[in-house]
XYZ file of C-alpha atoms in Angstrom:
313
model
C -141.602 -70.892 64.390
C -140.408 -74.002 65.955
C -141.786 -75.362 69.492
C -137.810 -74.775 71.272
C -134.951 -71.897 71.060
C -133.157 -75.287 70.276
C -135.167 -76.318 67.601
C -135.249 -73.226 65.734
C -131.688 -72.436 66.370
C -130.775 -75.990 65.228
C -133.292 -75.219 61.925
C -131.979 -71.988 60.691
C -128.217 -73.132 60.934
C -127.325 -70.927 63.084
C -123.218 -70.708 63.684
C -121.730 -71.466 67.179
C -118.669 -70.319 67.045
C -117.878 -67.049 69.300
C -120.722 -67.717 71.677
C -119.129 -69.154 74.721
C -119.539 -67.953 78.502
C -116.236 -65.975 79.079
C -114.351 -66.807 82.260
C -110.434 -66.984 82.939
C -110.498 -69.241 85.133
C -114.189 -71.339 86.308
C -114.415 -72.378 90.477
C -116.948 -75.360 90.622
C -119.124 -76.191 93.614
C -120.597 -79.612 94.130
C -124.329 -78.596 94.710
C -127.092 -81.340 94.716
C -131.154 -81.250 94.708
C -132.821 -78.532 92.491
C -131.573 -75.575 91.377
C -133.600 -72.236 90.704
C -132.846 -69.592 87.422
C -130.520 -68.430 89.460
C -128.651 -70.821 91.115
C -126.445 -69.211 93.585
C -129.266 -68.004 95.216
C -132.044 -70.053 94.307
C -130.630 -73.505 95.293
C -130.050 -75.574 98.731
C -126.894 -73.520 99.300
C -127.446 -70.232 101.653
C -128.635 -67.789 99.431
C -126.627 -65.204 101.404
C -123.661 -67.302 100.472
C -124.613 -67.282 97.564
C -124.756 -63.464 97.173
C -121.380 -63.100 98.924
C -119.693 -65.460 96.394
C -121.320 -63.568 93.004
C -120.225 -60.127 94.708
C -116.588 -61.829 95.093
C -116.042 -63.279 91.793
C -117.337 -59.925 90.018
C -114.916 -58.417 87.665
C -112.112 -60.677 88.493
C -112.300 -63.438 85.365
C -113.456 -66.058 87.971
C -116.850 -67.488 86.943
C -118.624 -69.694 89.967
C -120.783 -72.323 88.914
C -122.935 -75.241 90.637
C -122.517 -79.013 89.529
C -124.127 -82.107 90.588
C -123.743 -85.883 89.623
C -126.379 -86.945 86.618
C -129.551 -88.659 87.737
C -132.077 -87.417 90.210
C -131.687 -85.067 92.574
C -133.357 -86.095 95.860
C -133.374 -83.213 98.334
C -132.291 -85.832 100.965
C -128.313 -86.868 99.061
C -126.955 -83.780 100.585
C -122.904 -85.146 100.973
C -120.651 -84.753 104.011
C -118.156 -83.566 102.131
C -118.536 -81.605 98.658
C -116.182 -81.274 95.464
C -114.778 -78.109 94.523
C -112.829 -77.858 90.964
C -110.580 -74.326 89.606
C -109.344 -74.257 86.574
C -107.564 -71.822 84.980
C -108.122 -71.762 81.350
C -105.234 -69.447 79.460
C -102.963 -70.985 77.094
C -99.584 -70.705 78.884
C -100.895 -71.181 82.275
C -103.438 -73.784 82.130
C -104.314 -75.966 85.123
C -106.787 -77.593 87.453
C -107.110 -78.328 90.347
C -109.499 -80.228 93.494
C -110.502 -79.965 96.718
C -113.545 -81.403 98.906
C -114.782 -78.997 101.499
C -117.790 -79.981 104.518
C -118.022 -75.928 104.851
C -118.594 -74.071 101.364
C -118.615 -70.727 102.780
C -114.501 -71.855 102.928
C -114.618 -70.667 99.528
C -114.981 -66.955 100.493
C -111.353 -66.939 102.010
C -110.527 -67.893 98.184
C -108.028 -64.550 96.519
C -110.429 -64.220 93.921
C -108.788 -61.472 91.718
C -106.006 -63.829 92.218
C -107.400 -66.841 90.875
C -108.025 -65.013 87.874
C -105.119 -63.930 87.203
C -103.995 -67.709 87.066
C -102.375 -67.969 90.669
C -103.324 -70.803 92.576
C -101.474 -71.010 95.633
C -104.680 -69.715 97.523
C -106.604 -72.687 96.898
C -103.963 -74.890 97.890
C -103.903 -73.058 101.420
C -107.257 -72.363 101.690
C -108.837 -75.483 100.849
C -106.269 -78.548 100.874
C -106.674 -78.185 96.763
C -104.338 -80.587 94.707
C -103.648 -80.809 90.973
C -106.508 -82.781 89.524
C -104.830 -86.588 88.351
C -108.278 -88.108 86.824
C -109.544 -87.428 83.781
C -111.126 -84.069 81.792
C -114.317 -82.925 83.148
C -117.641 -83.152 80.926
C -120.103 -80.331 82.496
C -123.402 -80.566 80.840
C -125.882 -77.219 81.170
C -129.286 -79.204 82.784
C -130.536 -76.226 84.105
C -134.560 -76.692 83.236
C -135.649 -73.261 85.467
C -133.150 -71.500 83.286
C -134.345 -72.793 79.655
C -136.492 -75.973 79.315
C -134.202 -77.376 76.513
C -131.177 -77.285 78.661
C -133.415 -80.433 80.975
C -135.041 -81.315 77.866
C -131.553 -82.100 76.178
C -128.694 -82.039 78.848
C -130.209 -84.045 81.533
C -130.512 -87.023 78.573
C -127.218 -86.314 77.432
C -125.392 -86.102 80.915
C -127.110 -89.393 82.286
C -126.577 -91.707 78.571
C -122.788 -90.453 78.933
C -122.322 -91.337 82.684
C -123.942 -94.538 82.176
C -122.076 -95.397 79.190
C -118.549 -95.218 81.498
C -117.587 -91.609 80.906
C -115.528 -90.325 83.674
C -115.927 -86.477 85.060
C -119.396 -86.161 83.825
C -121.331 -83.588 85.780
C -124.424 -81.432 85.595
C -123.788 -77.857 85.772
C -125.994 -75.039 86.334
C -125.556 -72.136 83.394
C -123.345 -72.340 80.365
C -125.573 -69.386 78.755
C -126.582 -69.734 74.670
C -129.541 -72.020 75.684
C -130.460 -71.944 72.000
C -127.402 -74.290 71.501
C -128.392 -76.925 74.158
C -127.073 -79.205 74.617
C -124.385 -76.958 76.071
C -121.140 -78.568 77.347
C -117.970 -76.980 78.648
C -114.576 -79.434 78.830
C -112.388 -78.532 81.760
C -109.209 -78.153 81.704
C -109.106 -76.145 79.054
C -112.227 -74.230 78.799
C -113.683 -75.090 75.298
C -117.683 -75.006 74.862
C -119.778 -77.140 72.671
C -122.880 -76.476 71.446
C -125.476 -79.166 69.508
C -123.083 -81.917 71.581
C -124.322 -85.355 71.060
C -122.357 -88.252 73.365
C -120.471 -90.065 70.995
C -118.914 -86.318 70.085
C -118.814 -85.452 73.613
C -116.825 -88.849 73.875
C -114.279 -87.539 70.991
C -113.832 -83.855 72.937
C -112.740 -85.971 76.081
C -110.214 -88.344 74.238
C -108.725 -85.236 72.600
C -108.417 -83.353 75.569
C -107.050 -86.567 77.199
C -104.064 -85.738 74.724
C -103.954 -82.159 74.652
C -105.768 -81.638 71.413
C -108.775 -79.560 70.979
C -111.655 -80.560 68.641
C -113.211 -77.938 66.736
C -116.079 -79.806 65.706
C -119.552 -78.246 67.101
C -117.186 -76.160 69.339
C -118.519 -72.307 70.991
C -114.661 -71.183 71.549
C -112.480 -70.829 74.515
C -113.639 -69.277 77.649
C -110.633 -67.527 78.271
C -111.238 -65.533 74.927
C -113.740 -62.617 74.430
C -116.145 -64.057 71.448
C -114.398 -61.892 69.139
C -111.346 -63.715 70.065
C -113.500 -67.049 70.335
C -113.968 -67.822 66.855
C -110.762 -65.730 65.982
C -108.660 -68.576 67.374
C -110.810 -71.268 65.876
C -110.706 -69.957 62.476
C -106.521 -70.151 62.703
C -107.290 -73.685 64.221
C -109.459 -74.731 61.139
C -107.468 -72.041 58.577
C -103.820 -74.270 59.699
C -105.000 -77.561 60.904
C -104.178 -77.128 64.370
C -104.914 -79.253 67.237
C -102.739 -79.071 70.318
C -103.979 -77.461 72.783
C -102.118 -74.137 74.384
C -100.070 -73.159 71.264
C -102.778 -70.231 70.132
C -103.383 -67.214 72.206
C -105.470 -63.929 71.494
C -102.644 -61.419 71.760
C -104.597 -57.905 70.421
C -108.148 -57.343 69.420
C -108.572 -54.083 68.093
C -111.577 -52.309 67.250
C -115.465 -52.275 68.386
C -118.450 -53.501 67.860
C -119.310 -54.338 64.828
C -115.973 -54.876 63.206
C -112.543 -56.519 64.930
C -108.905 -57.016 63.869
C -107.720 -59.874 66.137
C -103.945 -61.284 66.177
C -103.736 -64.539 67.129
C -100.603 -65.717 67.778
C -98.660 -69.263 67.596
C -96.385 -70.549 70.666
C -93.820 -71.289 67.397
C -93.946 -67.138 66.842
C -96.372 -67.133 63.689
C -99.035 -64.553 63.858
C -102.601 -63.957 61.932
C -104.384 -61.165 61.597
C -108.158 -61.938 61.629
C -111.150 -59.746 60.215
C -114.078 -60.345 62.725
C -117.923 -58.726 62.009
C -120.605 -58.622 64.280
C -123.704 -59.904 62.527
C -127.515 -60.423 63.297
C -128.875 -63.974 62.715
C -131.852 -63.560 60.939
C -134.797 -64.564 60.369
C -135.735 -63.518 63.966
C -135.741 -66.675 66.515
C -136.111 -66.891 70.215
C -132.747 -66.609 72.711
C -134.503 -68.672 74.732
C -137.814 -70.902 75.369
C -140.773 -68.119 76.276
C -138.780 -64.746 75.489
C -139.518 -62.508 72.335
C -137.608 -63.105 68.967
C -134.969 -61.434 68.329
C -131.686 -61.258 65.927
C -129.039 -62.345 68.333
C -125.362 -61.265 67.392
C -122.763 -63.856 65.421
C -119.259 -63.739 65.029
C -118.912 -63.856 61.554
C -114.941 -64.358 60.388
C -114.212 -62.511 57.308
C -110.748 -62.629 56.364
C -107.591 -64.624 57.867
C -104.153 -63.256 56.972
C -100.881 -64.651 58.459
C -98.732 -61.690 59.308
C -95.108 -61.560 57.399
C -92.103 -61.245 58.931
C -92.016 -57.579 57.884
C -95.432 -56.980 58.773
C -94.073 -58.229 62.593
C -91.951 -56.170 62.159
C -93.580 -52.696 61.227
């Protein structure tokens, strides 16, 4: 068996698609110097904080996550003033917004049921936060106490793209599928990569630039449960579809290990899609150090657009 969850992963061809953190909406805090497994509470920032903001996000679609510029991470470049991103990641209600805070227990105050239910009037008042005017956000997975390949391949990937020019480029502190490193997610619109190499990254970040999603390499859309994930990227691929917002999961019906997931077209068509829950074999590691195992795929059997009648019935 290979040396990295990475390596073998990459090896045995293992399919990305459907394997994306799930979040409705992700709140960003700039965090620098190192970060433990566990960042919340195993970083620079209070760990009771910490705690407080995990048991305020839970169950309400709003994942929290640490970033930090690329490069080194002195203990001693602690800023005055720290960045905090939302975005909201729904087709139909997509958007993202900034603040900078000198007090990150401010975020507490945050409606956080609200926030993932797409309202962001809260973080307007609480915070100062404005639309975000620059350009899409690039957060690379460098996490090294989490999984050794996301240092091992993120760090390299997050400092060769910010010092080729890219703007938005930030480290982040858990994207989850290791295996895949390196992990990016693009903000606004929530789509994970997998495998990314820079000049790809580059191509995500033009296309997002323009409202167009690439499907190239990509995990699926946050907002979507993995079923739903590589539901909606099978339409993209099935139909040739690029812009992003005009797909939404509408119904996924079923359990584990069979879906039927509509997906559903801001021009009214519809597609039914067959979804099975396999096991990638043979065995591999989830991650650097733990046991093999057969992790679940979303494996998309069958995609069927819906008739008029069928619409109908």
């Amino acid at each position: 068996m290979s040396s990295t969850c990475s390596t073998a992963s990459r090896e045995l061809a293992e399919p990305v698609a459907g394997t994306a953190a799930t979040a409705t909406t992700w709140l960003l805090l700039e965090q620098p110097g190192p970060w433990g497994a566990k960042a919340l509470t195993s970083s620079h920032l209070d760990p009771a904080l910490g705690r407080a903001l995990e048991a305020a996000a839970k169950n309400t679609g709003v994942r929290i996550a640490l970033i930090r510029r690329p490069g080194r991470h002195a203990d001693s470049r602690m800023p005055a003033s720290r960045h905090v991103y939302v975005a909201h990641t729904v087709p139909g209600n997509v958007w993202f917004h900034e603040a900078t805070t000198a007090d990150p227990a401010r975020l507490l105050e945050l409606d956080f049921p609200a926030l993932g239910r797409g309202d962001a009037a809260g973080f307007g008042s609480v915070l100062g936060g404005v639309p975000h005017r620059g350009d899409p956000l690039a957060l690379v997975c460098t996490n090294g106490k989490r999984d050794r390949c996301c240092a091992l391949l993120g760090r390299p990937l997050a400092a060769e793209l910010a010092s080729s020019g890219v703007e938005g480029v930030w480290e982040v502190t858990h994207l989850g599928g290791h295996r895949f490193s390196p992990t990016v997610l693009v903000l606004p619109y929530g789509y994970a990569y997998g495998r990314a190499e820079a000049h790809a990254v580059k191509e995500v970040l033009h296309g997002a630039r323009e409202g167009r999603i690439v499907t190239e390499g990509c995990r699926g859309a946050s907002a979507w449960e993995r079923p739903g994930q590589a539901a909606e990227l099978a339409v993209r691929r099935a139909i040739g579809e690029d812009a992003a917002q005009v797909l939404s999961v509408v119904r996924t019906e079923g359990a584990a290990p069979r879906w039927e997931v509509t997906v559903a077209h801001a021009d009214g068509r519809r597609w039914r899609v067959e979804v099975d829950q396999g096991a990638s074999l043979p065995p591999r590691p989830e991650s650097c150090g733990s046991v093999l195992g057969s992790p679940a795929r979303m494996d998309v059997v069958a995609v069927r657009e819906l008739t008029t009648a069928a619409l109908a019935s």
